[in-house]
PDB file of C-alpha atoms in Angstrom:
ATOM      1  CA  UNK A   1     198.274  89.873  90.476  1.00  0.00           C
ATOM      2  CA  UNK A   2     195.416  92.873  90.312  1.00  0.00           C
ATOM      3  CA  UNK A   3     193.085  93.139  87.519  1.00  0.00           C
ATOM      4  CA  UNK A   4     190.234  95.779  88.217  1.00  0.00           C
ATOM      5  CA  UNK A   5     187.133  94.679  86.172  1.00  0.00           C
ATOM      6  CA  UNK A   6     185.512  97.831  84.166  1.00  0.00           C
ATOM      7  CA  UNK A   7     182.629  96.582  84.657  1.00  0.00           C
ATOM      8  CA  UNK A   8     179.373  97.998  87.042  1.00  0.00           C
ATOM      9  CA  UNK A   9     176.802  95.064  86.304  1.00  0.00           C
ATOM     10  CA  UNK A  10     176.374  92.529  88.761  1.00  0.00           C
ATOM     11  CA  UNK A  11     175.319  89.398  86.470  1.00  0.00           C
ATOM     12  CA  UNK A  12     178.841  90.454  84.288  1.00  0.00           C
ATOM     13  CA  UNK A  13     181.225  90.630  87.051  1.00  0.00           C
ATOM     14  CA  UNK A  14     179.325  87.014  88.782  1.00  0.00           C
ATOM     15  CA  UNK A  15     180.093  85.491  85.265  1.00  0.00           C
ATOM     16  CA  UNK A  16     183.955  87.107  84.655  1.00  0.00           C
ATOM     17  CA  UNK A  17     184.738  85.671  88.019  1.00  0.00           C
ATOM     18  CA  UNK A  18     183.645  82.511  87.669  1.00  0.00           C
ATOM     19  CA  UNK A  19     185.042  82.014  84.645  1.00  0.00           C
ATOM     20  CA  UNK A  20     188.470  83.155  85.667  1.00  0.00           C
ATOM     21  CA  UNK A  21     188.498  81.035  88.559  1.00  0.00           C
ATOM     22  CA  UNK A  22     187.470  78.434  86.355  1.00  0.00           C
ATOM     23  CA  UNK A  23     190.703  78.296  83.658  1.00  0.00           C
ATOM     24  CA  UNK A  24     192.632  80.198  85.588  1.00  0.00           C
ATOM     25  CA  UNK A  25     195.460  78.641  88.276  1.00  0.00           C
ATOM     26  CA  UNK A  26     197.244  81.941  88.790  1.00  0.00           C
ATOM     27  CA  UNK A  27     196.375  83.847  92.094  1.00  0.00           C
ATOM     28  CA  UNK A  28     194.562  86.380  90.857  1.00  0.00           C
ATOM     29  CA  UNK A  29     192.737  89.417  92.758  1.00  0.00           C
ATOM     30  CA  UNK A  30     189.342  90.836  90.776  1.00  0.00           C
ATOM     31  CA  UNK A  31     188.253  94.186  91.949  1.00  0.00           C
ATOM     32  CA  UNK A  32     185.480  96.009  90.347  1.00  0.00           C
ATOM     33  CA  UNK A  33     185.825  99.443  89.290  1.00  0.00           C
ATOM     34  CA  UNK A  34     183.555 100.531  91.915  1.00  0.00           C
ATOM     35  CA  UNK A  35     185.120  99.192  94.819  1.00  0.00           C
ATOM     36  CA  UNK A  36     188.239 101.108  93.967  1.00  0.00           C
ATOM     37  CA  UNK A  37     186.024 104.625  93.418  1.00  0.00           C
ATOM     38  CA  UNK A  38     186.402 104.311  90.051  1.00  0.00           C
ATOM     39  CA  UNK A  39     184.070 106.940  87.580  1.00  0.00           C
ATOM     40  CA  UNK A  40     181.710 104.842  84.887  1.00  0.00           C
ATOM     41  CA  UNK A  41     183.529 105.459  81.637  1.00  0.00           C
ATOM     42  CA  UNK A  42     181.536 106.678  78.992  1.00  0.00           C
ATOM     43  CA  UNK A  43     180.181 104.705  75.947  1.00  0.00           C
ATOM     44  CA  UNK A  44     179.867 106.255  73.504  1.00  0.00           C
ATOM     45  CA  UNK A  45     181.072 104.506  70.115  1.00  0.00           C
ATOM     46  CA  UNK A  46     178.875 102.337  67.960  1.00  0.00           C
ATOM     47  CA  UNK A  47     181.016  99.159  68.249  1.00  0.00           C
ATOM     48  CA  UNK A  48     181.709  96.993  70.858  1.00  0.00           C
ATOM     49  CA  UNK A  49     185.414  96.982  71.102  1.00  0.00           C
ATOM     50  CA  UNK A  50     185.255 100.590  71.076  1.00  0.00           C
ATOM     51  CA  UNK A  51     183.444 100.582  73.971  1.00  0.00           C
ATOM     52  CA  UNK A  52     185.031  97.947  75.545  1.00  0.00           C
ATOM     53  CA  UNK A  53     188.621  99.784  75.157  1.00  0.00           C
ATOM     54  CA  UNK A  54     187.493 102.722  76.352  1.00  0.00           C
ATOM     55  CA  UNK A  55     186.331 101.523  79.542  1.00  0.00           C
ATOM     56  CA  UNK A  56     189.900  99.599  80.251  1.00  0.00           C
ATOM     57  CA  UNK A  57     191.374 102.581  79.854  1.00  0.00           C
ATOM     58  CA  UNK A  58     189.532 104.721  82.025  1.00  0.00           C
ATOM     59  CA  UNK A  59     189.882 102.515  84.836  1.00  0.00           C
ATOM     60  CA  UNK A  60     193.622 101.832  84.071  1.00  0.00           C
ATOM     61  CA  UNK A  61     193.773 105.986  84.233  1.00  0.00           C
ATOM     62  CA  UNK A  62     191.862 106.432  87.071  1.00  0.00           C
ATOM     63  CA  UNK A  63     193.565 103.117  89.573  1.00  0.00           C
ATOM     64  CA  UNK A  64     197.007 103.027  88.272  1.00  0.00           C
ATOM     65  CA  UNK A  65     196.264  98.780  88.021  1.00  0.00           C
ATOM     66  CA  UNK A  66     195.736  96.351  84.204  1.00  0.00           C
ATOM     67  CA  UNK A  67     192.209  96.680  83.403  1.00  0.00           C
ATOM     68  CA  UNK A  68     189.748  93.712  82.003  1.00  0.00           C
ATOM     69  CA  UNK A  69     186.855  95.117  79.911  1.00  0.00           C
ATOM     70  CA  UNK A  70     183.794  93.777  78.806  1.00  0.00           C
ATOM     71  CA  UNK A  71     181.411  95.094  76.427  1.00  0.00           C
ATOM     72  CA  UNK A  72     178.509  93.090  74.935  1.00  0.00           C
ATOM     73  CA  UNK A  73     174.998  92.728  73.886  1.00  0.00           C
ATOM     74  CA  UNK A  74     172.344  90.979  72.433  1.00  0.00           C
ATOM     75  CA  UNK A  75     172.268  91.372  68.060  1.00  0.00           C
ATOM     76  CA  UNK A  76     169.176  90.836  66.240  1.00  0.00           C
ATOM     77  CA  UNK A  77     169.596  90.831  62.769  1.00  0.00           C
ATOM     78  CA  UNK A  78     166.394  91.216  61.411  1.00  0.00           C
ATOM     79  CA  UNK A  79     165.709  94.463  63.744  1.00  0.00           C
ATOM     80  CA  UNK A  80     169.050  95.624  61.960  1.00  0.00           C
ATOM     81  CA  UNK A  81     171.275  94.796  64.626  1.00  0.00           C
ATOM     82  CA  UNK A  82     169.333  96.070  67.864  1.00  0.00           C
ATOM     83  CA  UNK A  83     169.698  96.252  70.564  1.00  0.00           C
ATOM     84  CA  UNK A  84     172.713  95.897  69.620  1.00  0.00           C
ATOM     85  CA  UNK A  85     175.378  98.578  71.850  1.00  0.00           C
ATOM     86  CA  UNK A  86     172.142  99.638  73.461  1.00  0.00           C
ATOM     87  CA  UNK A  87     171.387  96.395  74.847  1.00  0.00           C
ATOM     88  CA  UNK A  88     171.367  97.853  78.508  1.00  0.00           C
ATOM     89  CA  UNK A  89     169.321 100.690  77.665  1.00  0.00           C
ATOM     90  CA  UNK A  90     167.539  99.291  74.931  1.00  0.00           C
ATOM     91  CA  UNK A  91     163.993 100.732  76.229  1.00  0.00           C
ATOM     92  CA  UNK A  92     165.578 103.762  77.928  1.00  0.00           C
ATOM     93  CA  UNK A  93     167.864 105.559  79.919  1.00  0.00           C
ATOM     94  CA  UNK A  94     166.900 103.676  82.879  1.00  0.00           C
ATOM     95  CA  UNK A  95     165.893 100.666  81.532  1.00  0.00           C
ATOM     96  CA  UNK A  96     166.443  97.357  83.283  1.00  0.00           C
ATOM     97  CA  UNK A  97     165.669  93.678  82.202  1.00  0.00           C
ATOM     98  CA  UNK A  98     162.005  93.547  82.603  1.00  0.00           C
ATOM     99  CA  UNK A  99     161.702  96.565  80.915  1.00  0.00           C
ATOM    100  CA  UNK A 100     164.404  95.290  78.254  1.00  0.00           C
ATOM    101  CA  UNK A 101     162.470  92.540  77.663  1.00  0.00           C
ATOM    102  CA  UNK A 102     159.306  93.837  77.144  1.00  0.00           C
ATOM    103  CA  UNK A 103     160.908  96.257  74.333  1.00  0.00           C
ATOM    104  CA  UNK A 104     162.311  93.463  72.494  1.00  0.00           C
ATOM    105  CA  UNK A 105     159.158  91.120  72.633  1.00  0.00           C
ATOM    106  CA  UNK A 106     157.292  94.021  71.335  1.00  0.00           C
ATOM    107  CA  UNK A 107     159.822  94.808  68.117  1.00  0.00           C
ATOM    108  CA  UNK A 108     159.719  91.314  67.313  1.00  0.00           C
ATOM    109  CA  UNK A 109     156.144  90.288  67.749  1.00  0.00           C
ATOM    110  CA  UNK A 110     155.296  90.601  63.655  1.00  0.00           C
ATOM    111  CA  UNK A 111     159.226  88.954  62.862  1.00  0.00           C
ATOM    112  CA  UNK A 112     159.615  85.643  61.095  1.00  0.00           C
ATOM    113  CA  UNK A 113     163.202  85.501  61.350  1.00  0.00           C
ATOM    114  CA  UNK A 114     164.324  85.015  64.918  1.00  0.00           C
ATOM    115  CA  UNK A 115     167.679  84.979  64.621  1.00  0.00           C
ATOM    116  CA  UNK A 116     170.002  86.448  67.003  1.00  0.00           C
ATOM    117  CA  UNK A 117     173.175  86.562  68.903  1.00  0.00           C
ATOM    118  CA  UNK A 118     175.192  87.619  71.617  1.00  0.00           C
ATOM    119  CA  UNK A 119     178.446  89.557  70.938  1.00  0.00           C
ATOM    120  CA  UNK A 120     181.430  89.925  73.987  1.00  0.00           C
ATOM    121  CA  UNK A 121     184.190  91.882  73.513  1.00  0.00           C
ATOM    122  CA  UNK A 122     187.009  91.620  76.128  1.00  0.00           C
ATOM    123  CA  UNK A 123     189.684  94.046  76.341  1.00  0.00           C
ATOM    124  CA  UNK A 124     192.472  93.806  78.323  1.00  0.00           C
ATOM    125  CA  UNK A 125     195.240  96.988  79.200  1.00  0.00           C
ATOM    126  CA  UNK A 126     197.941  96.931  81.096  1.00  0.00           C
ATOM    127  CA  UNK A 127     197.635 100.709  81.765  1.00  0.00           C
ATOM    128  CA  UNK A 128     195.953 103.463  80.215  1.00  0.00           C
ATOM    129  CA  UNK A 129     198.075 104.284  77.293  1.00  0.00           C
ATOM    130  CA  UNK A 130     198.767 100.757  76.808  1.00  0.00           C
ATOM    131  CA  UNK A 131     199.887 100.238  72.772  1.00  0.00           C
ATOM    132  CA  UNK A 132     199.285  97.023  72.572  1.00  0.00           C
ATOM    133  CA  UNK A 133     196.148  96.205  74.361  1.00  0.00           C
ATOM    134  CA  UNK A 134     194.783  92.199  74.604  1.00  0.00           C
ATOM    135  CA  UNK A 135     191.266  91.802  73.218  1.00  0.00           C
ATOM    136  CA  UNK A 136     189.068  88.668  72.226  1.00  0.00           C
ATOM    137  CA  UNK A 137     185.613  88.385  70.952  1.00  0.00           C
ATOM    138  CA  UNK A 138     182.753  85.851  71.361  1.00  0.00           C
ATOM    139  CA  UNK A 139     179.720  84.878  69.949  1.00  0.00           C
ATOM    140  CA  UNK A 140     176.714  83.059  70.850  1.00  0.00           C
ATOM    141  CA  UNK A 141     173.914  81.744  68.481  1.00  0.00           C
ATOM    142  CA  UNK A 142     170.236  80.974  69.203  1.00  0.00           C
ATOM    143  CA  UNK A 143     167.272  82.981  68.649  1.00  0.00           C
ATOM    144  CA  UNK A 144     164.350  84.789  70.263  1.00  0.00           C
ATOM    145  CA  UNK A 145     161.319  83.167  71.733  1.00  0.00           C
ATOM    146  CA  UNK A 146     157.912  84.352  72.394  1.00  0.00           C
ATOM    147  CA  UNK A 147     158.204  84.567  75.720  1.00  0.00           C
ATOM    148  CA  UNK A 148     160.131  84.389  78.899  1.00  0.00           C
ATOM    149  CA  UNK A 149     161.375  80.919  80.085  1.00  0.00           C
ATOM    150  CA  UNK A 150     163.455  80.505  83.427  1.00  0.00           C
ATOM    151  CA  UNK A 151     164.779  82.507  85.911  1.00  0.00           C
ATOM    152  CA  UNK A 152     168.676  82.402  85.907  1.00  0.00           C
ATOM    153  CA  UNK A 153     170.889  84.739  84.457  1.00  0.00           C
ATOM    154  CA  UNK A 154     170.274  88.517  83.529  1.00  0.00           C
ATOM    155  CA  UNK A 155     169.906  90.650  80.620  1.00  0.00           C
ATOM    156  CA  UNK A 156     167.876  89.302  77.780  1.00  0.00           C
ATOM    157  CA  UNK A 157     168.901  85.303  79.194  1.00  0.00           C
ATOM    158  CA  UNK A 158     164.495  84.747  79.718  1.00  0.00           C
ATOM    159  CA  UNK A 159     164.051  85.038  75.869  1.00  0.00           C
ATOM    160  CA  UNK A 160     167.023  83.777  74.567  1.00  0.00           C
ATOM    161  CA  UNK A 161     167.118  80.501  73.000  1.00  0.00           C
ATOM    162  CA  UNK A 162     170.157  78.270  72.105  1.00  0.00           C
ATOM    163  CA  UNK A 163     168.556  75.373  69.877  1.00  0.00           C
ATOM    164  CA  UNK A 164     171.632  73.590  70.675  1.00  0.00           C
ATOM    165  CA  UNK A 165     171.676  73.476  74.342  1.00  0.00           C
ATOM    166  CA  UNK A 166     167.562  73.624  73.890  1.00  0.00           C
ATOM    167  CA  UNK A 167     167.557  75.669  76.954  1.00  0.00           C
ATOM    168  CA  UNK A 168     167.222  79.586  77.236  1.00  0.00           C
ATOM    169  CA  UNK A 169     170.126  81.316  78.769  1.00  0.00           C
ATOM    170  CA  UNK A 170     168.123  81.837  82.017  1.00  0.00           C
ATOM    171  CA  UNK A 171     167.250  77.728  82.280  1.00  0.00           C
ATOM    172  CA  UNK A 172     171.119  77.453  82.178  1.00  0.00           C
ATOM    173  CA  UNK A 173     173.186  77.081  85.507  1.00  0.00           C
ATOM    174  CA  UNK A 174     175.915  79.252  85.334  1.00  0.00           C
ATOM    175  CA  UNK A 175     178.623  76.712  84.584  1.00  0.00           C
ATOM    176  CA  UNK A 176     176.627  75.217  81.239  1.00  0.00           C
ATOM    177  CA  UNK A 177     176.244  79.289  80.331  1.00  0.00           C
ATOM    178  CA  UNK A 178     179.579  79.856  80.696  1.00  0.00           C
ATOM    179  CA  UNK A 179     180.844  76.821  78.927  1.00  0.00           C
ATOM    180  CA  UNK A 180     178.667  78.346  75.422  1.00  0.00           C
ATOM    181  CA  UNK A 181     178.306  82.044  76.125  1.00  0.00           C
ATOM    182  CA  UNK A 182     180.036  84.690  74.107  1.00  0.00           C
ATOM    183  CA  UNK A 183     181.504  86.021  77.646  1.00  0.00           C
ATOM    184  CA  UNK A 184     182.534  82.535  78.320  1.00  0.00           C
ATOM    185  CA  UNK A 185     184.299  82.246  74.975  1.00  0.00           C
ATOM    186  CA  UNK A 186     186.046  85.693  74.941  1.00  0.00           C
ATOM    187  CA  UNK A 187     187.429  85.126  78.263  1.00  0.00           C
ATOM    188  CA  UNK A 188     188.927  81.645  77.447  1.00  0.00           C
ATOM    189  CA  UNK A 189     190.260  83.414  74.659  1.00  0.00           C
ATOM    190  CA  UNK A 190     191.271  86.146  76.268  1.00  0.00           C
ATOM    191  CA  UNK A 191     193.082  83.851  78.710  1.00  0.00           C
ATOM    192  CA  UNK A 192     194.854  82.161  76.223  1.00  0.00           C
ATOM    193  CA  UNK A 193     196.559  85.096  74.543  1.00  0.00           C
ATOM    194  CA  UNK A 194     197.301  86.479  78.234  1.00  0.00           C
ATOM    195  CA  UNK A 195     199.456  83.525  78.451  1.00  0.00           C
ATOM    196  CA  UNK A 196     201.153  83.222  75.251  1.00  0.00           C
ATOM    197  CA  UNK A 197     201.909  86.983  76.278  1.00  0.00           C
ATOM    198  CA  UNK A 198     203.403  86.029  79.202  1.00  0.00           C
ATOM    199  CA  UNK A 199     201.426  88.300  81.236  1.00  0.00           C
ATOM    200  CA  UNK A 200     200.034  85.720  82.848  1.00  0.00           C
TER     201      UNK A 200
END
């Protein structure tokens, strides 16, 4: 079976993969968008699932194949929810982690509450104008530190903190991330309803 991740980051697709292959027996093929000349679908709603539908069904339009979607970020409630749908381009357009980082260290430098989380929302669609589409969320608790520690994952992994790991998400190898991450989570969910679908 062919599901075409909508997905163009690296550290996202290494993490969907692994995770498939992980709960997964089926045979299962995992092409990227991009391998199959697929556009980049636009983002433009202010929720996750939005986003996350949207980009299943442009790649569903544009190869014909089911389409797995991911769209998630890092929430900080005490900067009102940033970065929030931004997360990739929280400092700008062509942002990337260092630069990510930097921004949010910066925002939060004068911020008792350190609270955050990441959010995952996984969409699945069987084709483009798919009415009943699959879709799980995720969630992952810690907080922000006050400065980077490790050098795994991607994204905002340096900073963030889970208190009940008591490693950042960047100290974590990838199969201890993906047994607590919000993608990790989503995807086991995800899974799950696949199955009682009988799609898988």
């Amino acid at each position: 079976m062919t599901i075409v991740l909508a997905s163009g980051n690296a550290g996202k697709l290494r993490e969907i993969r692994a995770a498939l292959t992980a709960v997964q027996a089926a045979d299962l093929h995992l092409p990227c968008a991009a391998e199959l000349g697929a556009p980049a679908a636009d983002e433009p709603h202010g929720t996750f699932l939005e986003n996350a539908l949207a980009k299943a069904r442009t790649v569903a339009a544009y190869t014909g194949l089911a389409a797995l979607s991911d769209d998630s970020g890092l929430v900080v409630p005490a900067l009102s929810g940033a970065p929030g749908v931004h997360s990739a381009r929280y400092a700008d357009h062509d942002a990337n982690d260092d630069t990510n980082n930097k921004k949010l260290l910066g925002a939060m430098r004068d911020v008792a509450d350190r609270r955050a989380f990441y959010y995952a929302a996984m969409v699945y669609a069987a084709a483009a104008d798919d009415p009943a589409p699959v879709f799980a969320e995720g969630f992952w608790r810690g907080e922000i530190i006050t400065e980077p520690r490790g050098n795994g994952g991607f994204g905002y992994d340096p900073l963030f903190f889970d208190p009940t790991v008591g490693k950042t998400g960047a100290q974590m190898t990838a199969e201890e991330k993906n047994r607590v991450s919000h993608r990790g989570l989503a995807l086991r969910r995800l899974l799950r309803l696949l199955k009682r679908r009988k799609i898988l």
